[in-house]
Amino acid sequence: MKRRQFVLHTTLGAAAGAAAALPLGVSAQAAAPVKVGLILSMTGPFASTGKQIEAGARLYQAEHGDTVAGRKVELLVRDDASTPDQSRRIAQEFVVNDKVAVMGGFVLTPLALAVGPVATQSRTPTIVMSAGTSSVIDASPYFIRCSFTLPQNTIGVAEWAPKNGIRSVVTLVSDYGPGIDAETAFRDRFTLNGGTVKELLRVPVRNPDFAPFLQRVRDAQPDAVFVFLPAGVGTTFMKQFVERGLDKAGIRLIATGDVTEDDILNDMGDVALGVVTSHHYSAAHPSTANQKFVAAFKKANAGKRPNYMAVAGYDGMRILYTALQRTKGQTGDALLEAMKGQTFESPRGPVLIDAQTRDIVQNVYIRRVARQDGELHNVEFEVLKSVKDPGRRK
Ligand code: PHB
């Protein structure tokens, strides 16, 4: 391991030196493609998420062309199978062999964390398109995040609940970074508003069996259960919630929007009706920009509905294109700087990449699952404007 790190270090050092020695504005340099290495989970339980991000990124290119500031933008997509060692290895290959100018992707928090040191050492601007634990952004000064954080997406429902007859809650979260962040943010905000948290339950990330946890929720008899599970897992949970009779026992379900995400929501059936969540994106967001985005995404993807992962892939490419225009095709530190401070209208609503934190500031919506035009949707009914990640310690 030590030797590999050394080899990586020296190779990267030499590459950075060579790049710095090139004069700016040389036409051969200007014509070279800008390679973008996306590291995504394309197989296994989180494959749907990786595919959504890739489809979002490709849609942006299809709409805006593949050349910016005279340079072709070339997407390379590799599957890390949700394994941090693989993410790190792919990142090393991307910077050493493929000489990518930018990296992006990372479905799960541990995958982004594994790539942080490679981004820093190789000085590669890297766009985090999912990984929502607050601290992910601290893993490298070369990270910018265009997705969300869990505290950002949790406080909305933690404020809504006590105003709407929910006085006691059991929390149930996936037992890793984003789940712990959601649990902490919910507990702090809900108790501040007078609520009581009866129990804090954590379920395994991989292949969770919810039954024993749901039994404990039932036994505790709270007004509601608050849930965070990463994208793609919500259907199994919802099925077991009903099978265990929690709805009949009068226990309400509140969650972050990860649980009722748009890719799977319509297949959940009526059991999902009435579930209240807070989140930064709904495919039913009623803006013209979003309606255009949803229609184009469906057209390009055999009728599939985009979820918040697709939006992050789409917006990530937009941030890159705008930055390349600003630097006139220059990459490296200049490109990173040009990514910071961008504001634009995303399909989710207005967003800002905070120049200081490198993190996204965005609206968070309170939504209720309802039938609209014959399909299940997260219908937004309240908004918290321009929410900065409340979970960061520094
Ligand atoms: C994460 O691992 O940070 C993560 C993944 C999927 C989500 C939310 C958070 O929906």
Short mmCIF file of N, CA and C and ligand atoms in Angstrom, two decimals, residues 46 49 106-112 128 130-134 136 145 147-150 153 176-179 205 228-233 256-259 261 279-280 307-309, ligand 1:
data_model
loop_
_atom_site.label_atom_id
_atom_site.label_comp_id
_atom_site.label_asym_id
_atom_site.label_seq_id
_atom_site.Cartn_x
_atom_site.Cartn_y
_atom_site.Cartn_z
N PHE A 46 -27.51 -0.42 -5.67
CA PHE A 46 -27.63 1.03 -5.91
C PHE A 46 -27.47 1.40 -7.39
N THR A 49 -29.47 4.25 -8.99
CA THR A 49 -28.97 5.59 -8.68
C THR A 49 -27.86 6.00 -9.65
N PHE A 106 -20.27 9.33 -7.32
CA PHE A 106 -20.28 8.89 -5.91
C PHE A 106 -21.68 8.81 -5.33
N VAL A 107 -22.26 7.64 -5.48
CA VAL A 107 -23.61 7.42 -4.98
C VAL A 107 -23.64 7.44 -3.45
N LEU A 108 -22.74 6.71 -2.83
CA LEU A 108 -22.77 6.57 -1.36
C LEU A 108 -21.63 7.36 -0.70
N THR A 109 -21.88 7.83 0.48
CA THR A 109 -20.88 8.59 1.25
C THR A 109 -19.51 7.92 1.32
N PRO A 110 -19.41 6.63 1.69
CA PRO A 110 -18.06 6.04 1.82
C PRO A 110 -17.29 6.04 0.50
N LEU A 111 -17.99 6.06 -0.62
CA LEU A 111 -17.33 6.04 -1.92
C LEU A 111 -16.69 7.41 -2.21
N ALA A 112 -17.38 8.47 -1.83
CA ALA A 112 -16.81 9.82 -2.00
C ALA A 112 -15.63 10.01 -1.06
N VAL A 128 -19.31 16.18 -6.44
CA VAL A 128 -20.05 15.16 -5.70
C VAL A 128 -21.52 15.26 -6.10
N SER A 130 -24.00 12.81 -5.34
CA SER A 130 -24.99 12.21 -4.42
C SER A 130 -24.45 12.37 -3.00
N ALA A 131 -23.71 11.35 -2.48
CA ALA A 131 -23.09 11.37 -1.14
C ALA A 131 -23.49 12.56 -0.26
N GLY A 132 -24.46 12.36 0.64
CA GLY A 132 -25.09 13.48 1.35
C GLY A 132 -24.75 13.67 2.81
N THR A 133 -23.70 12.99 3.31
CA THR A 133 -23.27 13.25 4.68
C THR A 133 -22.60 14.62 4.70
N SER A 134 -22.92 15.44 5.70
CA SER A 134 -22.37 16.80 5.73
C SER A 134 -20.86 16.82 5.53
N VAL A 136 -18.76 15.06 4.04
CA VAL A 136 -18.14 14.65 2.77
C VAL A 136 -17.37 15.81 2.14
N ARG A 145 -20.06 20.19 -4.13
CA ARG A 145 -21.22 19.28 -4.06
C ARG A 145 -22.44 19.92 -4.71
N SER A 147 -25.42 18.06 -4.88
CA SER A 147 -26.54 17.16 -4.57
C SER A 147 -27.39 17.73 -3.44
N PHE A 148 -27.04 17.43 -2.19
CA PHE A 148 -27.88 17.76 -1.02
C PHE A 148 -27.10 17.31 0.20
N THR A 149 -27.55 17.71 1.38
CA THR A 149 -27.05 17.05 2.59
C THR A 149 -28.26 16.56 3.37
N LEU A 150 -28.03 15.57 4.22
CA LEU A 150 -29.15 15.01 4.99
C LEU A 150 -29.71 15.99 6.01
N ASN A 153 -32.04 18.27 4.26
CA ASN A 153 -33.31 17.67 3.85
C ASN A 153 -34.15 17.16 5.02
N TYR A 176 -25.21 4.40 8.76
CA TYR A 176 -23.94 4.95 8.27
C TYR A 176 -24.09 6.46 8.14
N GLY A 177 -23.04 7.14 7.66
CA GLY A 177 -22.96 8.60 7.68
C GLY A 177 -24.26 9.38 7.49
N PRO A 178 -24.93 9.24 6.31
CA PRO A 178 -26.12 10.06 6.09
C PRO A 178 -27.24 9.74 7.06
N GLY A 179 -27.34 8.47 7.46
CA GLY A 179 -28.38 8.08 8.42
C GLY A 179 -28.15 8.73 9.78
N VAL A 205 -27.07 -1.11 6.32
CA VAL A 205 -27.16 -0.47 5.00
C VAL A 205 -27.50 -1.51 3.93
N PHE A 228 -35.00 7.62 7.34
CA PHE A 228 -34.07 7.89 6.22
C PHE A 228 -33.50 6.56 5.73
N LEU A 229 -33.63 6.32 4.44
CA LEU A 229 -32.98 5.19 3.77
C LEU A 229 -32.44 5.72 2.45
N PRO A 230 -31.27 5.24 1.99
CA PRO A 230 -30.76 5.76 0.71
C PRO A 230 -31.67 5.38 -0.46
N ALA A 231 -31.59 6.16 -1.53
CA ALA A 231 -32.42 5.95 -2.73
C ALA A 231 -32.45 4.48 -3.14
N GLY A 232 -33.63 4.02 -3.50
CA GLY A 232 -33.76 2.65 -4.03
C GLY A 232 -34.28 1.64 -3.02
N VAL A 233 -34.24 1.97 -1.73
CA VAL A 233 -34.59 1.00 -0.68
C VAL A 233 -36.03 1.16 -0.19
N THR A 256 -37.32 11.63 4.90
CA THR A 256 -36.70 12.47 3.88
C THR A 256 -37.17 11.92 2.53
N GLY A 257 -37.06 12.74 1.49
CA GLY A 257 -37.57 12.35 0.17
C GLY A 257 -36.84 11.18 -0.46
N ASP A 258 -35.75 10.74 0.16
CA ASP A 258 -35.03 9.57 -0.35
C ASP A 258 -35.94 8.33 -0.34
N VAL A 259 -36.87 8.28 0.63
CA VAL A 259 -37.71 7.10 0.82
C VAL A 259 -38.81 7.02 -0.25
N GLU A 261 -38.60 8.38 -3.36
CA GLU A 261 -37.98 9.01 -4.53
C GLU A 261 -38.73 8.67 -5.82
N HIS A 279 -37.64 17.47 1.09
CA HIS A 279 -36.60 17.15 0.11
C HIS A 279 -36.39 18.32 -0.83
N HIS A 280 -35.26 18.25 -1.56
CA HIS A 280 -34.93 19.36 -2.46
C HIS A 280 -35.48 19.19 -3.86
N ASN A 307 -35.24 11.20 -11.05
CA ASN A 307 -35.29 11.51 -9.62
C ASN A 307 -34.18 12.52 -9.30
N TYR A 308 -33.94 12.75 -8.01
CA TYR A 308 -32.98 13.79 -7.63
C TYR A 308 -31.55 13.45 -8.03
N MET A 309 -31.27 12.18 -8.29
CA MET A 309 -29.93 11.80 -8.73
C MET A 309 -29.71 12.28 -10.18
C1 PHB B 1 -25.20 8.65 0.87
O1 PHB B 1 -24.63 7.54 0.97
O2 PHB B 1 -24.65 9.68 1.27
C2 PHB B 1 -26.57 8.71 0.30
C3 PHB B 1 -26.95 7.86 -0.73
C4 PHB B 1 -28.25 7.91 -1.22
C5 PHB B 1 -29.15 8.82 -0.70
C6 PHB B 1 -28.77 9.68 0.32
C7 PHB B 1 -27.48 9.63 0.83
O3 PHB B 1 -30.41 8.87 -1.18
#
